[in-house]
Amino acid sequence: MKKLALVTGSKGGIGSAISSQLVKEGYRVIATYSTGNHQSALDWFNDKEFSQDQVRLFELDVTNTEQCAERLIQLMQEEGTLDVVVNNAGITRDSMFKKMSASAWKEVIDTNLNSVFNVTQPLFDAMCEKGNGRIINISSVNGLKGQFGQANYSAAKAGMIGFSKALAAEGARSGVTVNVVAPGYTGTPMVEQMKPEVLESIKAQIPMKRLATPEEVAQSVSFLISDAGAYITGETLSVNGGLYMH
Ligand code: CAA
C-alpha cells in the first residue's frame, strides 16, 4: 500500500515540486486545487504525466471551514488516514500597510493561515490514532523577518510558525510531528510577478545571490517527512540562501 500525502496548492510553483518529489518517493498524492480551477489542475496533471494511482486531483476551497471538514472526512473514508499533510496553499496581496484594503488583509489571512486550521483539523485526530504522521507547513522567510509591503502575508506566515509549535506539542505523544519549511525567494510565478526592480534589489540582498529552486524547497520537505526526520518536531527549517539567519 502506498503512503498517502495531501498537498494543498499543489499546482503552484512550490506545491508542484513537492507533489513531484512525493510521487518520486512512492507516495500517493492528494493534490488539492481551488474551486473553479479544474481545467488548469488537469492540464498540470497531464503535463507532469502523473498516473491516477500516483496523484488524485481534489477540489478543495481551503478557506471554507465547513467544506474542508466535509470533504476531508469523505476523503479519509475513501483513501484512508493521511501519512503526510503539506499546507502549502498561499497567495500574496502586497501593498504598503497604509494602502492595504481590508479584503487584501482578509484574503491572505484566510488563504494562508485559516486554511491551515481548516485542512489540518479534520485530519489530525486520525493521524494521532494511527500513531504516526507528518505535518509540514510552508511558511516564508518573510514570516520570520517581516517584509515591507507584506503586513498581511508576514502575519499569516508567522502565524503558521506559532501554530506548528503548539500542534507539535499536542502531536508528539502520538508520533505526529509538525514542522515548518520557510522558503526564501523562490523561482515561482508568485515571485516572478513582483516588479523586476524590486526583485532585483531583493536578490542583491541574498548572500547566495540567487533564488531558491522549487526543488530545493521540496527536498527539505522530503527530509522532514523521512525517517531521518522522526525526532524533529516544532522546528522551522529555513531554505533562504542566507537572506535571514536566526
Ligand atoms: N524598505 C524601505 N522602504 C522601501 C522598501 C523597503 N524594503 N521597499 C520600498 N520602499 C519605499 C520606496 O523606496 C518608496 O519610497 P519613496 O516613496 O520615497 O520613493 C516607497 O517605499 C514606495 O515603494 P514602491 O514604489 O515600491 O510602492 P508601490 O506602492 O508601488 O509598491 C509594494 C509597494 C507592492 C509593496 C512593493 O514595494 C513591493 O513589491 N515590495 C516587495 C514585497 C515583497 O517582497 N513581496 C514578496 C512576494 S513573493 C513572496 O511573498 C514569496 C515569499 O514567501 C518570499
PDB file of C-alpha atoms and ligand atoms in Angstrom:
ATOM      1  CA  MET A   1       0.000   0.000   0.000  1.00  0.00           C
ATOM      2  CA  LYS A   2       1.329   3.439  -0.942  1.00  0.00           C
ATOM      3  CA  LYS A   3       1.724   6.047   1.773  1.00  0.00           C
ATOM      4  CA  LEU A   4      -0.773   8.875   1.427  1.00  0.00           C
ATOM      5  CA  ALA A   5       0.147  12.572   1.295  1.00  0.00           C
ATOM      6  CA  LEU A   6      -2.077  15.607   0.856  1.00  0.00           C
ATOM      7  CA  VAL A   7      -0.590  18.765  -0.667  1.00  0.00           C
ATOM      8  CA  THR A   8      -2.623  21.973  -0.819  1.00  0.00           C
ATOM      9  CA  GLY A   9      -1.982  24.422  -3.630  1.00  0.00           C
ATOM     10  CA  SER A  10      -0.378  21.533  -5.452  1.00  0.00           C
ATOM     11  CA  LYS A  11      -0.038  23.045  -8.903  1.00  0.00           C
ATOM     12  CA  GLY A  12       1.717  26.220  -7.747  1.00  0.00           C
ATOM     13  CA  GLY A  13       5.492  26.566  -8.073  1.00  0.00           C
ATOM     14  CA  ILE A  14       6.473  25.031  -4.741  1.00  0.00           C
ATOM     15  CA  GLY A  15       3.388  22.782  -4.450  1.00  0.00           C
ATOM     16  CA  SER A  16       4.101  21.226  -7.810  1.00  0.00           C
ATOM     17  CA  ALA A  17       7.716  20.463  -6.892  1.00  0.00           C
ATOM     18  CA  ILE A  18       6.613  18.949  -3.575  1.00  0.00           C
ATOM     19  CA  SER A  19       3.970  16.810  -5.307  1.00  0.00           C
ATOM     20  CA  SER A  20       6.504  15.566  -7.871  1.00  0.00           C
ATOM     21  CA  GLN A  21       9.033  14.805  -5.153  1.00  0.00           C
ATOM     22  CA  LEU A  22       6.486  12.813  -3.154  1.00  0.00           C
ATOM     23  CA  VAL A  23       5.401  10.880  -6.241  1.00  0.00           C
ATOM     24  CA  LYS A  24       9.068  10.085  -6.907  1.00  0.00           C
ATOM     25  CA  GLU A  25       9.289   8.721  -3.368  1.00  0.00           C
ATOM     26  CA  GLY A  26       6.317   6.431  -3.955  1.00  0.00           C
ATOM     27  CA  TYR A  27       3.579   8.386  -2.216  1.00  0.00           C
ATOM     28  CA  ARG A  28       0.035   8.629  -3.489  1.00  0.00           C
ATOM     29  CA  VAL A  29      -0.550  12.384  -3.533  1.00  0.00           C
ATOM     30  CA  ILE A  30      -3.912  14.019  -2.974  1.00  0.00           C
ATOM     31  CA  ALA A  31      -3.337  17.244  -4.876  1.00  0.00           C
ATOM     32  CA  THR A  32      -5.784  19.961  -3.930  1.00  0.00           C
ATOM     33  CA  TYR A  33      -6.764  22.788  -6.224  1.00  0.00           C
ATOM     34  CA  SER A  34      -9.110  25.690  -5.607  1.00  0.00           C
ATOM     35  CA  THR A  35     -12.712  25.938  -6.714  1.00  0.00           C
ATOM     36  CA  GLY A  36     -13.187  26.576 -10.429  1.00  0.00           C
ATOM     37  CA  ASN A  37      -9.652  25.537 -11.380  1.00  0.00           C
ATOM     38  CA  HIS A  38     -10.367  22.018 -12.533  1.00  0.00           C
ATOM     39  CA  GLN A  39      -9.116  22.533 -16.082  1.00  0.00           C
ATOM     40  CA  SER A  40      -5.784  24.050 -15.046  1.00  0.00           C
ATOM     41  CA  ALA A  41      -5.345  21.265 -12.473  1.00  0.00           C
ATOM     42  CA  LEU A  42      -5.994  18.697 -15.188  1.00  0.00           C
ATOM     43  CA  ASP A  43      -3.506  20.429 -17.509  1.00  0.00           C
ATOM     44  CA  TRP A  44      -0.915  20.289 -14.725  1.00  0.00           C
ATOM     45  CA  PHE A  45      -1.635  16.610 -14.092  1.00  0.00           C
ATOM     46  CA  ASN A  46      -1.242  15.830 -17.806  1.00  0.00           C
ATOM     47  CA  ASP A  47       1.907  17.971 -18.215  1.00  0.00           C
ATOM     48  CA  LYS A  48       3.534  16.110 -15.347  1.00  0.00           C
ATOM     49  CA  GLU A  49       2.436  12.767 -16.816  1.00  0.00           C
ATOM     50  CA  PHE A  50       1.142  11.559 -13.466  1.00  0.00           C
ATOM     51  CA  SER A  51      -0.978   8.420 -13.302  1.00  0.00           C
ATOM     52  CA  GLN A  52      -4.293   8.193 -11.410  1.00  0.00           C
ATOM     53  CA  ASP A  53      -2.544   5.924  -8.959  1.00  0.00           C
ATOM     54  CA  GLN A  54       0.163   8.499  -8.237  1.00  0.00           C
ATOM     55  CA  VAL A  55      -1.948  11.648  -7.977  1.00  0.00           C
ATOM     56  CA  ARG A  56      -5.594  12.287  -7.257  1.00  0.00           C
ATOM     57  CA  LEU A  57      -6.772  15.798  -8.089  1.00  0.00           C
ATOM     58  CA  PHE A  58      -9.028  17.041  -5.315  1.00  0.00           C
ATOM     59  CA  GLU A  59     -11.019  20.241  -5.417  1.00  0.00           C
ATOM     60  CA  LEU A  60     -10.920  21.991  -2.062  1.00  0.00           C
ATOM     61  CA  ASP A  61     -11.624  25.546  -1.016  1.00  0.00           C
ATOM     62  CA  VAL A  62      -9.095  25.761   1.804  1.00  0.00           C
ATOM     63  CA  THR A  63     -10.736  28.954   3.078  1.00  0.00           C
ATOM     64  CA  ASN A  64     -14.051  27.176   3.700  1.00  0.00           C
ATOM     65  CA  THR A  65     -14.088  25.508   7.131  1.00  0.00           C
ATOM     66  CA  GLU A  66     -17.300  23.503   6.644  1.00  0.00           C
ATOM     67  CA  GLN A  67     -16.378  22.301   3.149  1.00  0.00           C
ATOM     68  CA  CYS A  68     -12.911  21.206   4.299  1.00  0.00           C
ATOM     69  CA  ALA A  69     -14.372  19.212   7.205  1.00  0.00           C
ATOM     70  CA  GLU A  70     -16.943  17.532   5.000  1.00  0.00           C
ATOM     71  CA  ARG A  71     -14.689  16.776   2.025  1.00  0.00           C
ATOM     72  CA  LEU A  72     -11.652  15.693   4.024  1.00  0.00           C
ATOM     73  CA  ILE A  73     -13.650  13.279   6.169  1.00  0.00           C
ATOM     74  CA  GLN A  74     -15.102  11.825   2.974  1.00  0.00           C
ATOM     75  CA  LEU A  75     -11.577  11.626   1.547  1.00  0.00           C
ATOM     76  CA  MET A  76     -10.356   9.613   4.534  1.00  0.00           C
ATOM     77  CA  GLN A  77     -13.280   7.200   4.108  1.00  0.00           C
ATOM     78  CA  GLU A  78     -12.240   6.663   0.501  1.00  0.00           C
ATOM     79  CA  GLU A  79      -8.449   6.697   0.820  1.00  0.00           C
ATOM     80  CA  GLY A  80      -7.567   6.043   4.485  1.00  0.00           C
ATOM     81  CA  THR A  81      -5.686   8.102   7.043  1.00  0.00           C
ATOM     82  CA  LEU A  82      -3.143  10.584   5.722  1.00  0.00           C
ATOM     83  CA  ASP A  83       0.539   9.919   6.445  1.00  0.00           C
ATOM     84  CA  VAL A  84       1.671  13.383   5.372  1.00  0.00           C
ATOM     85  CA  VAL A  85      -0.126  16.725   5.160  1.00  0.00           C
ATOM     86  CA  VAL A  86       1.602  19.670   3.479  1.00  0.00           C
ATOM     87  CA  ASN A  87      -0.137  23.005   3.983  1.00  0.00           C
ATOM     88  CA  ASN A  88       1.312  24.867   1.047  1.00  0.00           C
ATOM     89  CA  ALA A  89      -1.553  26.914  -0.444  1.00  0.00           C
ATOM     90  CA  GLY A  90      -0.768  30.601  -0.317  1.00  0.00           C
ATOM     91  CA  ILE A  91      -1.315  33.922  -2.036  1.00  0.00           C
ATOM     92  CA  THR A  92       0.112  37.422  -1.876  1.00  0.00           C
ATOM     93  CA  ARG A  93      -1.755  40.726  -1.918  1.00  0.00           C
ATOM     94  CA  ASP A  94       1.227  43.032  -1.383  1.00  0.00           C
ATOM     95  CA  SER A  95       0.815  46.699  -0.612  1.00  0.00           C
ATOM     96  CA  MET A  96       2.126  49.204   1.862  1.00  0.00           C
ATOM     97  CA  PHE A  97       0.066  48.969   5.039  1.00  0.00           C
ATOM     98  CA  LYS A  98      -1.364  52.454   4.721  1.00  0.00           C
ATOM     99  CA  LYS A  99      -2.874  51.434   1.373  1.00  0.00           C
ATOM    100  CA  MET A 100      -3.824  47.865   2.333  1.00  0.00           C
ATOM    101  CA  SER A 101      -7.526  47.131   1.944  1.00  0.00           C
ATOM    102  CA  ALA A 102      -9.390  45.045   4.485  1.00  0.00           C
ATOM    103  CA  SER A 103     -10.040  42.490   1.737  1.00  0.00           C
ATOM    104  CA  ALA A 104      -6.301  42.218   0.937  1.00  0.00           C
ATOM    105  CA  TRP A 105      -5.730  41.524   4.637  1.00  0.00           C
ATOM    106  CA  LYS A 106      -8.576  39.034   4.969  1.00  0.00           C
ATOM    107  CA  GLU A 107      -7.915  37.093   1.757  1.00  0.00           C
ATOM    108  CA  VAL A 108      -4.303  36.490   2.743  1.00  0.00           C
ATOM    109  CA  ILE A 109      -5.127  35.501   6.326  1.00  0.00           C
ATOM    110  CA  ASP A 110      -7.906  33.191   5.094  1.00  0.00           C
ATOM    111  CA  THR A 111      -5.883  31.509   2.364  1.00  0.00           C
ATOM    112  CA  ASN A 112      -2.504  31.318   4.086  1.00  0.00           C
ATOM    113  CA  LEU A 113      -3.391  30.859   7.768  1.00  0.00           C
ATOM    114  CA  ASN A 114      -7.042  29.965   8.373  1.00  0.00           C
ATOM    115  CA  SER A 115      -6.584  27.294   5.701  1.00  0.00           C
ATOM    116  CA  VAL A 116      -4.093  25.564   7.973  1.00  0.00           C
ATOM    117  CA  PHE A 117      -6.784  25.158  10.633  1.00  0.00           C
ATOM    118  CA  ASN A 118      -9.405  24.158   8.068  1.00  0.00           C
ATOM    119  CA  VAL A 119      -7.272  21.449   6.472  1.00  0.00           C
ATOM    120  CA  THR A 120      -5.399  20.112   9.474  1.00  0.00           C
ATOM    121  CA  GLN A 121      -8.208  19.811  11.983  1.00  0.00           C
ATOM    122  CA  PRO A 122     -10.301  17.169  10.187  1.00  0.00           C
ATOM    123  CA  LEU A 123      -7.177  15.030   9.544  1.00  0.00           C
ATOM    124  CA  PHE A 124      -5.178  15.382  12.764  1.00  0.00           C
ATOM    125  CA  ASP A 125      -7.095  13.058  15.123  1.00  0.00           C
ATOM    126  CA  ALA A 126      -6.930  10.125  12.733  1.00  0.00           C
ATOM    127  CA  MET A 127      -3.176  10.638  12.311  1.00  0.00           C
ATOM    128  CA  CYS A 128      -2.774  10.617  16.107  1.00  0.00           C
ATOM    129  CA  GLU A 129      -4.898   7.483  16.425  1.00  0.00           C
ATOM    130  CA  LYS A 130      -2.775   5.769  13.788  1.00  0.00           C
ATOM    131  CA  GLY A 131       0.289   6.682  15.853  1.00  0.00           C
ATOM    132  CA  ASN A 132       2.354   8.431  13.254  1.00  0.00           C
ATOM    133  CA  GLY A 133       2.166  11.259  10.787  1.00  0.00           C
ATOM    134  CA  ARG A 134       3.950  14.264   9.433  1.00  0.00           C
ATOM    135  CA  ILE A 135       2.510  17.737   9.048  1.00  0.00           C
ATOM    136  CA  ILE A 136       4.545  20.313   7.148  1.00  0.00           C
ATOM    137  CA  ASN A 137       3.509  23.950   6.943  1.00  0.00           C
ATOM    138  CA  ILE A 138       5.092  26.037   4.214  1.00  0.00           C
ATOM    139  CA  SER A 139       5.799  29.436   5.732  1.00  0.00           C
ATOM    140  CA  SER A 140       8.246  32.044   4.417  1.00  0.00           C
ATOM    141  CA  VAL A 141      11.380  33.966   5.265  1.00  0.00           C
ATOM    142  CA  ASN A 142       9.029  36.935   5.456  1.00  0.00           C
ATOM    143  CA  GLY A 143       7.121  35.313   8.321  1.00  0.00           C
ATOM    144  CA  LEU A 144      10.399  35.284  10.230  1.00  0.00           C
ATOM    145  CA  LYS A 145      11.848  38.666   9.361  1.00  0.00           C
ATOM    146  CA  GLY A 146       8.817  40.705   8.237  1.00  0.00           C
ATOM    147  CA  GLN A 147       8.759  42.352   4.826  1.00  0.00           C
ATOM    148  CA  PHE A 148       7.955  45.853   3.622  1.00  0.00           C
ATOM    149  CA  GLY A 149       4.607  45.690   1.805  1.00  0.00           C
ATOM    150  CA  GLN A 150       3.578  42.361   3.328  1.00  0.00           C
ATOM    151  CA  ALA A 151       1.937  43.045   6.695  1.00  0.00           C
ATOM    152  CA  ASN A 152      -0.801  40.541   5.786  1.00  0.00           C
ATOM    153  CA  TYR A 153       1.496  37.843   4.392  1.00  0.00           C
ATOM    154  CA  SER A 154       4.134  38.179   7.115  1.00  0.00           C
ATOM    155  CA  ALA A 155       1.408  37.940   9.781  1.00  0.00           C
ATOM    156  CA  ALA A 156      -0.057  34.794   8.223  1.00  0.00           C
ATOM    157  CA  LYS A 157       3.327  33.156   7.708  1.00  0.00           C
ATOM    158  CA  ALA A 158       4.443  33.970  11.265  1.00  0.00           C
ATOM    159  CA  GLY A 159       1.106  32.603  12.500  1.00  0.00           C
ATOM    160  CA  MET A 160       1.852  29.275  10.844  1.00  0.00           C
ATOM    161  CA  ILE A 161       5.031  29.002  12.897  1.00  0.00           C
ATOM    162  CA  GLY A 162       3.271  29.553  16.235  1.00  0.00           C
ATOM    163  CA  PHE A 163       0.547  27.132  15.188  1.00  0.00           C
ATOM    164  CA  SER A 164       3.105  24.486  14.276  1.00  0.00           C
ATOM    165  CA  LYS A 165       4.896  24.698  17.612  1.00  0.00           C
ATOM    166  CA  ALA A 166       1.623  24.394  19.521  1.00  0.00           C
ATOM    167  CA  LEU A 167       0.399  21.465  17.446  1.00  0.00           C
ATOM    168  CA  ALA A 168       3.815  19.802  17.663  1.00  0.00           C
ATOM    169  CA  ALA A 169       3.378  19.750  21.440  1.00  0.00           C
ATOM    170  CA  GLU A 170      -0.018  18.086  21.060  1.00  0.00           C
ATOM    171  CA  GLY A 171       1.024  15.567  18.398  1.00  0.00           C
ATOM    172  CA  ALA A 172       4.336  14.462  19.920  1.00  0.00           C
ATOM    173  CA  ARG A 173       2.983  11.750  22.222  1.00  0.00           C
ATOM    174  CA  SER A 174       1.142  10.195  19.279  1.00  0.00           C
ATOM    175  CA  GLY A 175       4.078  10.202  16.893  1.00  0.00           C
ATOM    176  CA  VAL A 176       2.755  13.054  14.779  1.00  0.00           C
ATOM    177  CA  THR A 177       5.415  15.642  14.019  1.00  0.00           C
ATOM    178  CA  VAL A 178       4.599  19.183  12.936  1.00  0.00           C
ATOM    179  CA  ASN A 179       7.283  21.262  11.266  1.00  0.00           C
ATOM    180  CA  VAL A 180       7.679  24.355   9.139  1.00  0.00           C
ATOM    181  CA  VAL A 181       9.667  24.895   5.985  1.00  0.00           C
ATOM    182  CA  ALA A 182      10.360  28.592   5.488  1.00  0.00           C
ATOM    183  CA  PRO A 183      11.489  29.220   1.921  1.00  0.00           C
ATOM    184  CA  GLY A 184      13.180  32.402   0.873  1.00  0.00           C
ATOM    185  CA  TYR A 185      12.551  33.953  -2.534  1.00  0.00           C
ATOM    186  CA  THR A 186      11.993  31.011  -4.859  1.00  0.00           C
ATOM    187  CA  GLY A 187      11.743  30.801  -8.640  1.00  0.00           C
ATOM    188  CA  THR A 188       7.946  30.552  -8.867  1.00  0.00           C
ATOM    189  CA  PRO A 189       5.151  32.511 -10.583  1.00  0.00           C
ATOM    190  CA  MET A 190       4.453  34.229  -7.247  1.00  0.00           C
ATOM    191  CA  VAL A 191       7.915  35.760  -7.147  1.00  0.00           C
ATOM    192  CA  GLU A 192       8.073  36.323 -10.905  1.00  0.00           C
ATOM    193  CA  GLN A 193       5.038  38.616 -10.666  1.00  0.00           C
ATOM    194  CA  MET A 194       6.968  41.078  -8.482  1.00  0.00           C
ATOM    195  CA  LYS A 195       8.163  44.336 -10.012  1.00  0.00           C
ATOM    196  CA  PRO A 196      11.519  43.440 -11.643  1.00  0.00           C
ATOM    197  CA  GLU A 197      13.404  46.280  -9.948  1.00  0.00           C
ATOM    198  CA  VAL A 198      12.072  45.270  -6.517  1.00  0.00           C
ATOM    199  CA  LEU A 199      13.006  41.640  -7.118  1.00  0.00           C
ATOM    200  CA  GLU A 200      16.477  42.650  -8.286  1.00  0.00           C
ATOM    201  CA  SER A 201      17.042  44.701  -5.138  1.00  0.00           C
ATOM    202  CA  ILE A 202      15.971  41.730  -3.002  1.00  0.00           C
ATOM    203  CA  LYS A 203      18.183  39.334  -4.942  1.00  0.00           C
ATOM    204  CA  ALA A 204      21.121  41.627  -4.248  1.00  0.00           C
ATOM    205  CA  GLN A 205      20.482  41.162  -0.503  1.00  0.00           C
ATOM    206  CA  ILE A 206      20.572  37.351  -0.692  1.00  0.00           C
ATOM    207  CA  PRO A 207      24.061  36.148   0.308  1.00  0.00           C
ATOM    208  CA  MET A 208      23.843  33.352  -2.283  1.00  0.00           C
ATOM    209  CA  LYS A 209      22.799  35.937  -4.922  1.00  0.00           C
ATOM    210  CA  ARG A 210      20.140  33.688  -6.432  1.00  0.00           C
ATOM    211  CA  LEU A 211      16.598  32.489  -5.880  1.00  0.00           C
ATOM    212  CA  ALA A 212      15.865  29.062  -4.415  1.00  0.00           C
ATOM    213  CA  THR A 213      14.605  26.453  -6.828  1.00  0.00           C
ATOM    214  CA  PRO A 214      11.238  24.864  -6.013  1.00  0.00           C
ATOM    215  CA  GLU A 215      13.039  21.505  -5.944  1.00  0.00           C
ATOM    216  CA  GLU A 216      15.357  22.717  -3.170  1.00  0.00           C
ATOM    217  CA  VAL A 217      12.305  23.557  -1.078  1.00  0.00           C
ATOM    218  CA  ALA A 218      10.671  20.219  -1.910  1.00  0.00           C
ATOM    219  CA  GLN A 219      13.770  18.332  -0.813  1.00  0.00           C
ATOM    220  CA  SER A 220      13.670  19.885   2.632  1.00  0.00           C
ATOM    221  CA  VAL A 221      10.062  18.746   2.968  1.00  0.00           C
ATOM    222  CA  SER A 222      11.266  15.345   1.902  1.00  0.00           C
ATOM    223  CA  PHE A 223      13.900  15.304   4.643  1.00  0.00           C
ATOM    224  CA  LEU A 224      11.457  16.279   7.386  1.00  0.00           C
ATOM    225  CA  ILE A 225       8.961  13.560   6.446  1.00  0.00           C
ATOM    226  CA  SER A 226      11.639  10.883   6.083  1.00  0.00           C
ATOM    227  CA  ASP A 227      12.727   8.505   8.844  1.00  0.00           C
ATOM    228  CA  ALA A 228      15.742  10.778   9.305  1.00  0.00           C
ATOM    229  CA  GLY A 229      13.338  13.499  10.483  1.00  0.00           C
ATOM    230  CA  ALA A 230      11.484  11.356  13.016  1.00  0.00           C
ATOM    231  CA  TYR A 231      12.797  13.179  16.101  1.00  0.00           C
ATOM    232  CA  ILE A 232      12.377  16.691  14.705  1.00  0.00           C
ATOM    233  CA  THR A 233       9.199  18.488  15.664  1.00  0.00           C
ATOM    234  CA  GLY A 234       8.096  22.083  16.187  1.00  0.00           C
ATOM    235  CA  GLU A 235      11.083  23.166  14.097  1.00  0.00           C
ATOM    236  CA  THR A 236      11.371  25.736  11.325  1.00  0.00           C
ATOM    237  CA  LEU A 237      13.768  24.862   8.532  1.00  0.00           C
ATOM    238  CA  SER A 238      14.861  27.911   6.555  1.00  0.00           C
ATOM    239  CA  VAL A 239      15.705  27.470   2.877  1.00  0.00           C
ATOM    240  CA  ASN A 240      16.637  31.053   2.085  1.00  0.00           C
ATOM    241  CA  GLY A 241      20.218  31.252   0.780  1.00  0.00           C
ATOM    242  CA  GLY A 242      21.244  33.142   3.924  1.00  0.00           C
ATOM    243  CA  LEU A 243      18.753  36.012   3.481  1.00  0.00           C
ATOM    244  CA  TYR A 244      17.756  35.723   7.127  1.00  0.00           C
ATOM    245  CA  MET A 245      19.714  33.809   9.730  1.00  0.00           C
ATOM    246  CA  HIS A 246      18.057  33.316  13.099  1.00  0.00           C
TER     247      HIS A 246
HETATM  248  N1  CAA B   1      12.306  49.250   2.793  1.00  0.00           N
HETATM  249  C1  CAA B   1      12.099  50.573   2.936  1.00  0.00           C
HETATM  250  N2  CAA B   1      11.464  51.328   2.019  1.00  0.00           N
HETATM  251  C2  CAA B   1      11.019  50.713   0.934  1.00  0.00           C
HETATM  252  C3  CAA B   1      11.193  49.328   0.725  1.00  0.00           C
HETATM  253  C4  CAA B   1      11.869  48.592   1.721  1.00  0.00           C
HETATM  254  N3  CAA B   1      12.084  47.268   1.605  1.00  0.00           N
HETATM  255  N4  CAA B   1      10.624  48.999  -0.444  1.00  0.00           N
HETATM  256  C5  CAA B   1      10.108  50.140  -0.968  1.00  0.00           C
HETATM  257  N5  CAA B   1      10.366  51.183  -0.135  1.00  0.00           N
HETATM  258  C6  CAA B   1       9.998  52.572  -0.321  1.00  0.00           C
HETATM  259  C7  CAA B   1      10.297  53.005  -1.759  1.00  0.00           C
HETATM  260  O1  CAA B   1      11.644  53.435  -1.865  1.00  0.00           O
HETATM  261  C8  CAA B   1       9.324  54.136  -1.954  1.00  0.00           C
HETATM  262  O2  CAA B   1       9.820  55.270  -1.322  1.00  0.00           O
HETATM  263  P1  CAA B   1       9.581  56.715  -1.966  1.00  0.00           P
HETATM  264  O3  CAA B   1       8.098  56.900  -1.971  1.00  0.00           O
HETATM  265  O4  CAA B   1      10.320  57.612  -1.030  1.00  0.00           O
HETATM  266  O5  CAA B   1      10.179  56.659  -3.352  1.00  0.00           O
HETATM  267  C9  CAA B   1       8.087  53.693  -1.147  1.00  0.00           C
HETATM  268  O6  CAA B   1       8.577  52.722  -0.179  1.00  0.00           O
HETATM  269  C10 CAA B   1       7.035  53.061  -2.019  1.00  0.00           C
HETATM  270  O7  CAA B   1       7.613  51.929  -2.694  1.00  0.00           O
HETATM  271  P2  CAA B   1       7.068  51.420  -4.085  1.00  0.00           P
HETATM  272  O8  CAA B   1       7.305  52.432  -5.148  1.00  0.00           O
HETATM  273  O9  CAA B   1       7.610  50.044  -4.332  1.00  0.00           O
HETATM  274  O10 CAA B   1       5.483  51.373  -3.770  1.00  0.00           O
HETATM  275  P3  CAA B   1       4.354  50.647  -4.517  1.00  0.00           P
HETATM  276  O11 CAA B   1       3.078  51.046  -3.850  1.00  0.00           O
HETATM  277  O12 CAA B   1       4.483  50.795  -5.999  1.00  0.00           O
HETATM  278  O13 CAA B   1       4.656  49.094  -4.207  1.00  0.00           O
HETATM  279  C11 CAA B   1       4.932  47.147  -2.905  1.00  0.00           C
HETATM  280  C12 CAA B   1       4.573  48.636  -2.898  1.00  0.00           C
HETATM  281  C13 CAA B   1       3.951  46.380  -3.813  1.00  0.00           C
HETATM  282  C14 CAA B   1       4.809  46.635  -1.516  1.00  0.00           C
HETATM  283  C15 CAA B   1       6.361  46.962  -3.444  1.00  0.00           C
HETATM  284  O14 CAA B   1       7.231  47.740  -2.670  1.00  0.00           O
HETATM  285  C16 CAA B   1       6.833  45.526  -3.393  1.00  0.00           C
HETATM  286  O15 CAA B   1       6.503  44.721  -4.249  1.00  0.00           O
HETATM  287  N6  CAA B   1       7.630  45.157  -2.364  1.00  0.00           N
HETATM  288  C17 CAA B   1       8.146  43.815  -2.190  1.00  0.00           C
HETATM  289  C18 CAA B   1       7.179  42.954  -1.487  1.00  0.00           C
HETATM  290  C19 CAA B   1       7.706  41.524  -1.474  1.00  0.00           C
HETATM  291  O16 CAA B   1       8.841  41.261  -1.126  1.00  0.00           O
HETATM  292  N7  CAA B   1       6.866  40.561  -1.865  1.00  0.00           N
HETATM  293  C20 CAA B   1       7.248  39.217  -1.944  1.00  0.00           C
HETATM  294  C21 CAA B   1       6.344  38.493  -2.888  1.00  0.00           C
HETATM  295  S1  CAA B   1       6.886  36.825  -3.159  1.00  0.00           S
HETATM  296  C22 CAA B   1       6.586  36.061  -1.699  1.00  0.00           C
HETATM  297  O17 CAA B   1       5.958  36.574  -0.825  1.00  0.00           O
HETATM  298  C23 CAA B   1       7.140  34.678  -1.534  1.00  0.00           C
HETATM  299  C24 CAA B   1       7.912  34.570  -0.286  1.00  0.00           C
HETATM  300  O18 CAA B   1       7.457  33.944   0.638  1.00  0.00           O
HETATM  301  C25 CAA B   1       9.240  35.181  -0.214  1.00  0.00           C
END
